[in-house]
Tab-separated table of C-alpha atoms in Angstrom:
chain	number	residue	atom	x	y	z
A	1260	MET	CA	10.524	34.771	68.241
A	1261	ALA	CA	10.348	31.033	68.143
A	1262	LYS	CA	12.871	29.308	65.905
A	1263	ILE	CA	11.490	27.453	63.034
A	1264	LEU	CA	12.954	23.923	62.896
A	1265	PRO	CA	13.771	22.265	59.582
A	1266	LEU	CA	11.510	19.516	58.219
A	1267	ALA	CA	13.130	16.500	56.438
A	1268	ALA	CA	11.856	15.623	53.097
A	1269	GLU	CA	10.782	12.157	53.973
A	1270	LYS	CA	8.308	13.631	56.522
A	1271	LEU	CA	6.425	15.608	53.792
A	1272	HIS	CA	4.299	12.532	52.857
A	1273	SER	CA	2.801	9.680	54.638
A	1274	SER	CA	4.003	6.216	54.005
A	1275	LEU	CA	2.699	2.648	54.814
A	1276	ASP	CA	4.981	-0.332	54.931
A	1277	ALA	CA	3.404	-2.881	52.425
A	1278	ASN	CA	4.528	-5.815	54.787
A	1279	LYS	CA	2.020	-4.525	57.454
A	1280	ILE	CA	-0.985	-4.928	55.119
A	1281	PRO	CA	-2.538	-8.169	56.207
A	1282	TRP	CA	-4.336	-8.918	52.759
A	1283	GLU	CA	-2.932	-9.907	49.528
A	1284	THR	CA	-5.410	-7.992	47.375
A	1285	SER	CA	-8.269	-5.604	47.977
A	1286	ASP	CA	-10.788	-8.403	47.429
A	1287	ASP	CA	-9.458	-10.167	50.518
A	1288	ILE	CA	-10.652	-7.227	52.737
A	1289	PRO	CA	-13.612	-8.112	54.798
A	1290	LYS	CA	-16.755	-6.407	53.854
A	1291	SER	CA	-17.069	-5.227	57.466
A	1292	LEU	CA	-13.952	-3.292	57.165
A	1293	ARG	CA	-14.721	-1.562	53.856
A	1294	LYS	CA	-15.995	1.871	53.897
A	1295	ASP	CA	-19.219	2.850	52.405
A	1296	PHE	CA	-19.362	5.078	49.234
A	1297	SER	CA	-18.583	8.640	50.231
A	1298	GLN	CA	-20.489	10.126	47.421
A	1299	PRO	CA	-24.097	9.445	47.895
A	1300	ARG	CA	-25.231	11.767	45.041
A	1301	ALA	CA	-22.979	9.802	42.545
A	1302	VAL	CA	-24.453	6.552	43.872
A	1303	ASN	CA	-28.023	7.843	43.380
A	1304	ALA	CA	-27.086	8.898	39.852
A	1305	LEU	CA	-25.708	5.475	39.090
A	1306	ASN	CA	-28.749	3.710	40.495
A	1307	LEU	CA	-30.855	5.863	38.219
A	1308	ALA	CA	-28.658	5.245	35.129
A	1309	VAL	CA	-28.375	1.454	35.409
A	1310	ASN	CA	-32.245	1.297	35.631
A	1311	ILE	CA	-32.717	3.008	32.238
A	1312	LYS	CA	-33.415	0.259	29.861
A	1313	ASP	CA	-33.606	2.316	26.623
A	1314	ASN	CA	-30.708	2.449	24.122
A	1315	GLY	CA	-28.729	5.640	23.627
A	1316	TYR	CA	-27.808	6.381	27.085
A	1317	ASN	CA	-24.246	6.123	28.693
A	1318	ILE	CA	-22.680	6.695	32.049
A	1319	TYR	CA	-19.912	9.266	32.374
A	1320	LEU	CA	-18.090	9.351	35.672
A	1321	ALA	CA	-15.820	12.347	36.415
A	1322	GLY	CA	-13.934	13.720	39.392
A	1323	GLU	CA	-10.591	14.678	40.897
A	1324	ASN	CA	-7.685	12.270	40.889
A	1325	ASP	CA	-7.238	9.885	43.895
A	1326	LEU	CA	-10.839	9.934	44.968
A	1327	GLY	CA	-11.489	6.383	44.256
A	1328	ARG	CA	-13.725	6.598	41.337
A	1329	GLY	CA	-12.572	3.391	39.824
A	1330	TYR	CA	-13.000	1.652	43.284
A	1331	MET	CA	-16.360	2.978	43.862
A	1332	LEU	CA	-17.669	2.135	40.220
A	1333	TYR	CA	-16.232	-1.362	40.275
A	1334	ASN	CA	-17.799	-2.197	43.702
A	1335	PHE	CA	-21.093	-0.702	42.699
A	1336	LEU	CA	-21.401	-2.568	39.351
A	1337	LYS	CA	-19.920	-5.940	40.530
A	1338	PRO	CA	-22.908	-7.126	42.392
A	1339	ILE	CA	-25.308	-5.844	39.799
A	1340	ALA	CA	-23.464	-7.592	36.961
A	1341	GLN	CA	-23.287	-10.816	39.085
A	1342	LYS	CA	-27.190	-11.009	38.984
A	1343	LYS	CA	-27.457	-10.498	35.275
A	1344	GLU	CA	-26.850	-12.810	32.404
A	1345	THR	CA	-23.503	-12.460	30.640
A	1346	PRO	CA	-23.879	-10.176	27.632
A	1347	PRO	CA	-22.636	-11.248	24.309
A	1348	ASP	CA	-19.459	-10.028	22.634
A	1349	LEU	CA	-20.092	-7.278	20.178
A	1350	LEU	CA	-17.886	-7.115	17.083
A	1351	TYR	CA	-17.881	-4.327	14.448
A	1352	VAL	CA	-16.828	-5.497	11.071
A	1353	ASN	CA	-16.276	-3.453	7.799
A	1354	ASN	CA	-19.235	-2.783	5.591
A	1355	PHE	CA	-18.102	-2.652	2.043
A	1356	GLU	CA	-21.146	-1.136	0.730
A	1357	ASP	CA	-21.085	1.698	3.245
A	1358	THR	CA	-17.780	2.215	5.054
A	1359	ASP	CA	-19.256	4.783	7.342
A	1360	SER	CA	-21.698	2.283	8.743
A	1361	PRO	CA	-19.779	-0.842	9.973
A	1362	ILE	CA	-21.814	-4.114	10.582
A	1363	LEU	CA	-22.473	-5.269	14.271
A	1364	LEU	CA	-22.031	-8.965	15.056
A	1365	LYS	CA	-23.191	-10.469	18.249
A	1366	VAL	CA	-21.524	-13.699	19.357
A	1367	THR	CA	-21.554	-15.832	22.564
A	1368	ALA	CA	-19.576	-14.224	25.398
A	1369	GLY	CA	-15.942	-15.281	25.072
A	1370	GLN	CA	-16.130	-16.172	21.325
A	1371	GLY	CA	-15.226	-12.664	20.186
A	1372	LYS	CA	-11.585	-13.056	21.079
A	1373	ILE	CA	-11.544	-16.520	19.505
A	1374	LEU	CA	-12.984	-15.198	16.305
A	1375	LYS	CA	-10.619	-12.332	16.241
A	1376	SER	CA	-7.655	-14.630	16.687
A	1377	GLU	CA	-8.939	-17.162	13.955
A	1378	LEU	CA	-9.360	-14.337	11.456
A	1379	ALA	CA	-5.864	-13.093	12.175
A	1380	LYS	CA	-4.529	-16.564	11.451
A	1381	ILE	CA	-6.514	-16.797	8.336
A	1382	LEU	CA	-5.159	-13.446	7.014
A	1383	GLN	CA	-1.638	-14.461	7.811
A	1384	GLN	CA	-2.202	-17.560	5.853
A	1385	ILE	CA	-3.640	-15.763	2.931
A	1386	LYS	CA	-0.616	-13.367	2.900
A	1387	LYS	CA	1.612	-16.431	2.474
A	1388	GLU	CA	-0.610	-18.237	-0.091
A	1389	ILE	CA	-1.142	-15.472	-2.536
A	1390	PRO	CA	2.433	-14.937	-3.469
A	1391	LEU	CA	2.920	-18.703	-3.876
A	1392	ARG	CA	-0.202	-18.810	-6.177
A	1393	PHE	CA	1.273	-16.151	-8.477
A	1394	GLU	CA	4.370	-18.301	-8.952
A	1395	THR	CA	2.547	-21.496	-10.117
A	1396	GLU	CA	2.651	-22.656	-13.729
A	1397	ALA	CA	-1.040	-22.598	-14.158
A	1398	TYR	CA	-1.293	-18.855	-13.059
A	1399	GLU	CA	1.703	-17.950	-15.410
A	1400	LYS	CA	-0.164	-19.651	-18.359
A	1401	LYS	CA	-3.467	-17.813	-17.634
A	1402	ARG	CA	-1.431	-14.553	-17.336
A	1403	GLN	CA	0.227	-14.973	-20.626
A	1404	THR	CA	-3.172	-15.931	-22.379
A	1405	ILE	CA	-4.681	-12.759	-21.013
A	1406	LEU	CA	-1.769	-10.529	-22.079
A	1407	SER	CA	-1.755	-12.145	-25.538
A	1408	ASN	CA	-5.423	-11.690	-26.053
A	1409	PHE	CA	-5.197	-7.920	-24.876
A	1410	GLN	CA	-2.145	-7.329	-27.208
A	1411	ARG	CA	-3.917	-8.846	-30.091
A	1412	ILE	CA	-7.173	-6.632	-29.460
A	1413	ARG	CA	-4.910	-3.523	-28.872
A	1414	GLU	CA	-3.011	-4.064	-32.246
A	1415	HIS	CA	-6.279	-4.639	-34.141
A	1416	PHE	CA	-7.808	-1.337	-32.736
A	1417	ILE	CA	-4.452	0.547	-33.438
A	1418	LYS	CA	-4.289	-0.839	-36.962
A	1419	GLU	CA	-7.979	0.356	-37.663
A	1420	MET	CA	-7.127	3.880	-36.169
A	1421	ASP	CA	-4.063	4.007	-38.329
A	1422	THR	CA	-6.076	3.222	-41.419
A	1423	ILE	CA	-8.700	5.820	-40.638
A	1424	ALA	CA	-6.110	8.434	-39.806
A	1425	GLU	CA	-4.212	7.677	-43.090
A	1426	LYS	CA	-7.434	8.365	-45.057
A	1427	GLN	CA	-7.796	11.597	-43.327
A	1428	GLY	CA	-4.225	12.624	-44.237
A	1429	PHE	CA	-2.551	11.776	-40.882
A	1430	ASN	CA	-0.182	9.275	-39.596
A	1431	LEU	CA	-0.567	7.556	-36.205
A	1432	ASP	CA	2.433	7.301	-34.085
A	1433	ILE	CA	2.933	5.235	-30.881
A	1434	ASP	CA	5.950	6.134	-28.489
A	1435	GLU	CA	7.594	3.660	-25.970
A	1436	GLN	CA	5.040	4.736	-23.215
A	1437	GLY	CA	2.064	3.907	-25.501
A	1438	SER	CA	1.010	7.518	-26.043
A	1439	LEU	CA	-0.666	8.061	-29.462
A	1440	THR	CA	0.261	11.200	-31.594
A	1441	LEU	CA	-1.223	12.206	-34.891
A	1442	TYR	CA	1.069	13.681	-37.587
A	1443	PRO	CA	-0.124	15.298	-40.795
A	1444	LEU	CA	0.838	13.692	-44.057
A	1445	VAL	CA	2.211	15.941	-46.941
A	1446	GLU	CA	2.376	14.234	-50.397
A	1447	GLY	CA	1.959	10.864	-48.558
A	1448	LYS	CA	4.776	11.306	-46.280
A	1449	ARG	CA	4.837	12.184	-42.651
A	1450	LEU	CA	6.329	15.528	-41.749
A	1451	ASN	CA	9.622	15.199	-39.812
A	1452	ASP	CA	10.082	17.002	-36.504
A	1453	GLU	CA	11.579	20.129	-37.961
A	1454	GLU	CA	8.775	20.484	-40.606
A	1455	PHE	CA	6.240	19.924	-37.821
A	1456	ALA	CA	7.867	22.580	-35.749
A	1457	ASP	CA	7.741	24.914	-38.694
A	1458	MET	CA	4.100	24.238	-39.289
A	1459	LEU	CA	3.354	25.024	-35.462
A	1460	ALA	CA	5.408	28.274	-35.665
A	1461	ILE	CA	3.504	29.426	-38.693
A	1462	THR	CA	0.059	28.590	-37.698
A	1463	ASN	CA	0.590	29.973	-34.254
A	1464	SER	CA	1.920	33.338	-35.630
A	1465	ALA	CA	-0.672	33.859	-38.208
A	1466	PRO	CA	-4.023	35.444	-36.976
A	1467	GLY	CA	-7.097	33.129	-36.781
A	1468	ALA	CA	-7.969	29.684	-35.197
A	1469	PHE	CA	-5.196	27.221	-35.099
A	1470	THR	CA	-7.151	24.513	-37.016
A	1471	ILE	CA	-7.757	26.945	-39.872
A	1472	ASN	CA	-4.115	28.026	-40.137
A	1473	ALA	CA	-3.000	24.376	-39.940
A	1474	SER	CA	-5.333	23.432	-42.818
A	1475	ILE	CA	-4.245	26.400	-44.923
A	1476	TYR	CA	-0.510	25.262	-44.302
A	1477	ILE	CA	-1.173	21.646	-45.141
A	1478	GLY	CA	-3.275	22.635	-48.229
A	1479	TYR	CA	-0.463	24.844	-49.512
A	1480	THR	CA	2.110	22.024	-49.110
A	1481	GLN	CA	-0.137	19.691	-50.976
A	1482	ARG	CA	-1.344	21.976	-53.840
A	1483	GLY	CA	0.078	25.260	-53.448
A	1484	LEU	CA	-2.140	28.460	-53.415
A	1485	ILE	CA	-5.185	26.565	-54.897
A	1486	GLY	CA	-4.740	23.809	-52.069
A	1487	SER	CA	-4.558	26.417	-49.284
A	1488	THR	CA	-7.594	28.253	-50.688
A	1489	ALA	CA	-9.616	25.125	-50.900
A	1490	ALA	CA	-8.562	24.013	-47.380
A	1491	MET	CA	-9.530	27.369	-45.955
A	1492	LEU	CA	-12.957	27.324	-47.607
A	1493	GLY	CA	-13.500	23.680	-46.553
A	1494	MET	CA	-12.876	24.771	-42.886
A	1495	VAL	CA	-14.690	28.077	-42.872
A	1496	THR	CA	-17.653	27.404	-45.252
A	1497	PRO	CA	-19.689	25.101	-42.880
A	1498	SER	CA	-19.525	27.476	-40.024
A	1499	ILE	CA	-20.621	30.365	-42.130
A	1500	VAL	CA	-23.513	28.446	-43.600
A	1501	ILE	CA	-24.674	27.382	-40.132
A	1502	ILE	CA	-24.470	30.873	-38.848
A	1503	LEU	CA	-26.430	32.375	-41.734
A	1504	ILE	CA	-29.163	29.728	-41.237
A	1505	LEU	CA	-29.367	30.372	-37.542
A	1506	ALA	CA	-29.495	34.206	-38.224
A	1507	TYR	CA	-32.308	33.645	-40.700
A	1508	LEU	CA	-34.409	31.616	-38.307
A	1509	ILE	CA	-33.887	34.090	-35.532
A	1510	LEU	CA	-34.959	37.032	-37.729
A	1511	GLN	CA	-38.063	35.296	-38.803
A	1512	ASN	CA	-39.117	34.878	-35.217
A	1513	LEU	CA	-38.733	38.552	-34.286
């Protein structure tokens, strides 16, 4: 049986000394030495594709690695491109009215990069300018004027709401975060936290709607049993009257 000789690792692939290549780049290779495209069906498809003038068509080139796809496509399109006019640069910019449909801008070839570069410079300048504008004396005066007007209008509305609430037997309270809370008044005084907690406990434990129970409690603290009865009737009577009217109208139509 023949003996199998070992094979060195460096002999498992072919290699070419770069110093033996007589050309600096692939463009220097004479056309007479260049091989023709080895994919005639692909070339025919490309010929058909580049002659379709309608919009909406694209060329997709696929294949295994190291088959020379890029080389073939470049050498196919280069002479065609040289015979045609240089196309304009296409720029997509944001559409603020419809963010899903950007606006297409067409500019002279080569101007797209210049426009992009200039816009980047402008944005950098704006980022520097805006903080400086906020530190000027004129801006601070305008800001203080706006805040003063807002505070004046806010205090006016709060004062009106407090007056209306007081007429209805409530006190308007504003905490540090600006939240508004209505507290019931008993004998012209606002319930403290403990009294308010007692009212919530009683009204939640009693049967019936919370508003009715709360009115009964407040009426009782104001005028005793007569006050609680009047408060209950004041809350319940309108609903009863409306229900009776609706029932009467429904029965009349049956």
